[in-house]
Short mmCIF file of C-alpha atoms and ligand atoms in Angstrom, two decimals:
data_model
loop_
_atom_site.label_atom_id
_atom_site.label_comp_id
_atom_site.label_asym_id
_atom_site.label_seq_id
_atom_site.Cartn_x
_atom_site.Cartn_y
_atom_site.Cartn_z
CA MET A 124 19.58 -1.57 -2.83
CA ASN A 125 19.15 2.18 -3.40
CA ALA A 126 21.89 4.52 -2.09
CA THR A 127 19.28 5.88 0.27
CA PRO A 128 17.26 2.79 1.20
CA ARG A 129 13.58 3.12 0.36
CA LEU A 130 10.92 1.97 2.80
CA ALA A 131 7.30 0.92 2.32
CA ILE A 132 5.51 1.20 5.65
CA LEU A 133 2.37 -0.94 5.94
CA ILE A 134 -0.32 0.15 8.41
CA SER A 135 -3.95 -0.51 9.25
CA GLY A 136 -4.65 2.00 12.02
CA THR A 137 -3.27 4.95 13.95
CA GLY A 138 0.17 4.96 12.40
CA SER A 139 2.08 6.33 15.39
CA ASN A 140 5.01 3.99 14.68
CA MET A 141 4.88 4.92 11.00
CA GLU A 142 5.10 8.57 12.03
CA ALA A 143 8.05 7.95 14.36
CA ILE A 144 9.91 6.19 11.53
CA ALA A 145 9.01 8.81 8.91
CA ARG A 146 10.19 11.58 11.28
CA ALA A 147 13.49 9.74 11.84
CA CYS A 148 13.92 9.57 8.04
CA ARG A 149 13.10 13.24 7.73
CA ASP A 150 15.43 14.45 10.48
CA GLY A 151 18.27 12.24 9.21
CA SER A 152 18.58 10.03 12.30
CA LEU A 153 17.54 7.16 10.03
CA ASP A 154 19.22 7.37 6.64
CA ALA A 155 16.29 6.07 4.60
CA LYS A 156 13.31 7.42 2.68
CA THR A 157 9.66 6.60 3.28
CA ALA A 158 8.75 5.83 -0.32
CA VAL A 159 5.13 5.00 0.43
CA VAL A 160 2.70 4.26 3.25
CA ILE A 161 0.32 1.45 2.30
CA SER A 162 -2.90 0.64 4.15
CA ASP A 163 -5.50 -2.07 3.71
CA ASN A 164 -7.90 0.23 5.56
CA PRO A 165 -8.97 3.36 3.67
CA ASN A 166 -10.01 5.06 6.92
CA ALA A 167 -6.74 4.53 8.77
CA GLU A 168 -5.70 7.59 10.79
CA GLY A 169 -2.13 6.77 9.71
CA LEU A 170 -2.98 7.63 6.09
CA ARG A 171 -3.94 11.15 7.17
CA ARG A 172 -0.78 11.43 9.24
CA ALA A 173 1.34 10.34 6.25
CA ARG A 174 -0.37 12.78 3.88
CA ARG A 175 0.17 15.62 6.35
CA MET A 176 3.87 14.79 6.20
CA GLY A 177 3.80 14.87 2.40
CA ILE A 178 4.36 11.12 2.06
CA ASP A 179 2.79 9.18 -0.82
CA THR A 180 0.05 6.81 0.28
CA ALA A 181 -1.70 3.85 -1.31
CA VAL A 182 -4.83 2.01 -0.23
CA CYS A 183 -4.88 -1.69 -1.09
CA ARG A 184 -8.22 -3.02 0.13
CA TYR A 185 -8.73 -6.71 0.72
CA ARG A 186 -11.78 -8.30 -0.88
CA ARG A 187 -13.71 -11.03 0.92
CA GLY A 188 -13.67 -14.50 -0.59
CA VAL A 189 -10.57 -13.78 -2.64
CA PRO A 190 -7.33 -15.74 -2.05
CA ARG A 191 -4.93 -13.78 0.13
CA GLU A 192 -2.23 -13.85 -2.58
CA GLU A 193 -4.63 -12.05 -4.89
CA ASN A 194 -5.35 -9.45 -2.21
CA GLU A 195 -1.62 -8.93 -1.75
CA ALA A 196 -0.90 -8.48 -5.47
CA PRO A 197 -1.56 -4.70 -5.46
CA ILE A 198 0.75 -4.31 -2.45
CA VAL A 199 3.51 -6.22 -4.26
CA GLU A 200 2.93 -4.00 -7.29
CA GLU A 201 3.25 -0.79 -5.20
CA ILE A 202 6.45 -2.08 -3.62
CA ARG A 203 8.00 -3.12 -6.93
CA SER A 204 6.98 -0.03 -8.89
CA ARG A 205 8.36 2.29 -6.21
CA GLY A 206 11.73 0.56 -5.99
CA VAL A 207 11.29 -0.28 -2.32
CA ASP A 208 14.17 -2.00 -0.48
CA TRP A 209 12.56 -2.71 2.90
CA ILE A 210 8.99 -3.47 3.94
CA VAL A 211 8.22 -2.20 7.43
CA LEU A 212 5.09 -3.49 9.14
CA ALA A 213 3.75 -0.98 11.66
CA GLY A 214 0.39 -2.15 12.92
CA PHE A 215 -0.56 -3.88 9.67
CA MET A 216 -3.36 -6.21 10.76
CA LYS A 217 -3.38 -8.65 7.86
CA VAL A 218 -1.24 -11.78 7.98
CA LEU A 219 1.07 -11.86 4.97
CA THR A 220 1.28 -15.12 3.02
CA PRO A 221 4.42 -17.24 2.77
CA SER A 222 4.55 -16.38 -0.92
CA PHE A 223 4.65 -12.63 -0.10
CA VAL A 224 7.43 -13.19 2.43
CA ARG A 225 9.39 -15.32 -0.08
CA GLU A 226 9.17 -12.48 -2.62
CA PHE A 227 11.20 -10.26 -0.24
CA PRO A 228 13.37 -12.64 1.78
CA GLY A 229 14.80 -11.06 4.92
CA ARG A 230 13.41 -7.69 3.85
CA VAL A 231 10.15 -7.62 5.82
CA ILE A 232 10.37 -6.27 9.38
CA ASN A 233 7.71 -6.24 12.08
CA ILE A 234 7.16 -4.76 15.53
CA HIS A 235 5.09 -6.65 18.06
CA PRO A 236 3.93 -5.41 21.48
CA SER A 237 5.23 -8.27 23.62
CA ILE A 238 8.43 -10.13 24.35
CA LEU A 239 8.01 -12.84 21.71
CA PRO A 240 7.49 -15.76 21.82
CA ALA A 241 5.21 -14.70 24.73
CA PHE A 242 1.81 -13.31 23.70
CA PRO A 243 1.75 -13.58 19.91
CA GLY A 244 -1.40 -12.53 18.05
CA ALA A 245 -3.56 -9.46 17.64
CA HIS A 246 -4.27 -8.80 21.37
CA ALA A 247 -0.82 -9.05 22.89
CA ILE A 248 -1.25 -6.19 25.39
CA ARG A 249 -4.65 -7.39 26.61
CA ASP A 250 -3.36 -10.96 26.83
CA ALA A 251 -0.34 -9.96 28.95
CA LEU A 252 -2.62 -8.10 31.38
CA ALA A 253 -5.11 -10.96 31.51
CA ALA A 254 -2.31 -13.44 32.24
CA GLY A 255 -1.26 -11.37 35.27
CA ALA A 256 2.29 -11.03 33.92
CA ASP A 257 4.74 -8.73 35.78
CA PHE A 258 6.17 -7.43 32.58
CA THR A 259 5.72 -7.47 28.85
CA GLY A 260 7.49 -5.40 26.20
CA VAL A 261 8.29 -4.94 22.56
CA THR A 262 9.96 -7.10 19.91
CA VAL A 263 11.34 -6.09 16.52
CA HIS A 264 11.92 -9.05 14.23
CA ILE A 265 12.47 -10.09 10.66
CA VAL A 266 9.30 -11.70 9.30
CA ASP A 267 9.42 -15.32 8.25
CA GLU A 268 6.60 -17.53 7.01
CA LEU A 269 5.00 -18.00 10.44
CA VAL A 270 2.90 -15.42 12.33
CA ASP A 271 4.77 -13.18 14.83
CA HIS A 272 7.86 -15.27 14.20
CA GLY A 273 11.32 -14.90 12.70
CA PRO A 274 14.79 -13.74 13.78
CA ILE A 275 14.54 -11.34 16.72
CA ILE A 276 16.64 -8.21 16.31
CA ALA A 277 15.67 -6.19 19.40
CA GLN A 278 13.54 -6.52 22.51
CA GLU A 279 12.81 -4.14 25.35
CA GLU A 280 10.81 -4.89 28.47
CA ALA A 281 7.98 -2.77 29.90
CA SER A 282 6.80 -3.26 33.47
CA ILE A 283 3.17 -3.97 34.18
CA LEU A 284 2.19 -1.84 37.18
CA PRO A 285 -0.61 -2.41 39.70
CA GLY A 286 -3.75 -0.76 38.40
CA ASP A 287 -2.60 -0.78 34.77
CA THR A 288 -5.39 -0.84 32.20
CA GLU A 289 -5.01 -1.75 28.55
CA GLU A 290 -4.75 2.00 27.82
CA THR A 291 -2.04 2.83 30.38
CA LEU A 292 0.02 -0.22 29.42
CA ALA A 293 -0.41 0.49 25.71
CA ALA A 294 0.85 4.04 26.26
CA ARG A 295 3.98 2.72 28.03
CA ILE A 296 4.57 0.23 25.23
CA HIS A 297 4.06 2.79 22.48
CA ALA A 298 6.63 5.11 24.06
CA ILE A 299 9.16 2.27 23.88
CA GLU A 300 8.16 1.38 20.31
CA HIS A 301 8.61 4.91 19.00
CA ARG A 302 12.20 4.89 20.23
CA LEU A 303 13.06 1.26 19.54
CA TYR A 304 11.69 0.88 16.02
CA PRO A 305 13.63 3.67 14.26
CA ARG A 306 16.78 2.71 16.17
CA THR A 307 16.49 -0.96 15.26
CA LEU A 308 15.72 -0.17 11.63
CA ARG A 309 18.94 1.83 11.53
CA GLN A 310 20.79 -1.23 12.83
CA ILE A 311 19.14 -3.62 10.37
CA ILE A 312 19.50 -1.41 7.33
CA HIS A 313 22.93 0.08 7.93
CA GLU A 314 24.77 -2.44 10.05
CA ASP A 315 23.65 -5.31 7.89
CA ILE A 316 22.63 -7.66 10.69
C1 LIG B 177 1.80 -1.29 17.80
O1 LIG B 177 1.59 -1.54 19.16
C2 LIG B 177 2.60 -2.40 17.16
O2 LIG B 177 3.45 -3.07 18.04
C3 LIG B 177 1.50 -3.35 16.72
O3 LIG B 177 0.45 -2.54 16.32
C4 LIG B 177 0.49 -1.30 17.01
C5 LIG B 177 0.41 -0.21 15.99
O4 LIG B 177 0.24 1.06 16.57
N1 LIG B 177 2.00 -4.25 15.70
P1 LIG B 177 0.36 2.37 15.66
O5 LIG B 177 -0.68 2.22 14.54
O6 LIG B 177 1.76 2.45 15.14
O7 LIG B 177 0.02 3.53 16.55
#
C-alpha cells in the first residue's frame, strides 16, 4: 500500500460520483489520490470531468466476441502500472469477472443505488419505483465474485415520495451517494474495516 493510497476509479457514464471522490481527495477530506479514471466508454461525460480536474484518464474499450478476461486485461495493466491500491467502481456498467476480482481481493469497491440485496442489476432505481416500494437507497460494498454482492460497508435509505419519477428519485439518490461514497471510502481505506 502506498503512503497516500492510490485509487483507480472506473466509470462508464456521467461520473458524478467519480467527481465527488476526486474532489474529496483534492480537498484532503479523503487522504487518497485519484491515480487514474478508467472508462470502457470513450464518450463518457466522466472522462471530460476528470480531464478538467487534471486527472489522468484511460479508455479501455471492450471488443465484441472477445472473452471478458481479455477485455479486462488492459484495465488490469493500467491498474498495475500505476501502482493502484484500491479500485473504485462508480457507475462502471461492465460486470467484472471472478478472475479480475481475485486479482485484487478485497480491494474492489462498488456503489449501488438500492438497499441491497433489494433491486440488484442495472435498473435499480426504475425497479424500485415499479415495485411501488416506499423507500430505496444506496449501498457501498466490497465486490466479490457475484454481481451486486459482497460485504456491505454502508447503506443509507432514501424515501420514495408520491409523484416521484425516475429523474426525481435519481436526484435524491445521487445526493446521498455523493456524500456517502467519499465518507465510506475513508472508512474502508483508513479504518481498515
Ligand atoms: C450511480 O447511481 C451508482 O450508484 C451506479 O451508477 C450511477 C453512476 O452515476 N452504480 P454517476 O456516473 O456517478 O453520475
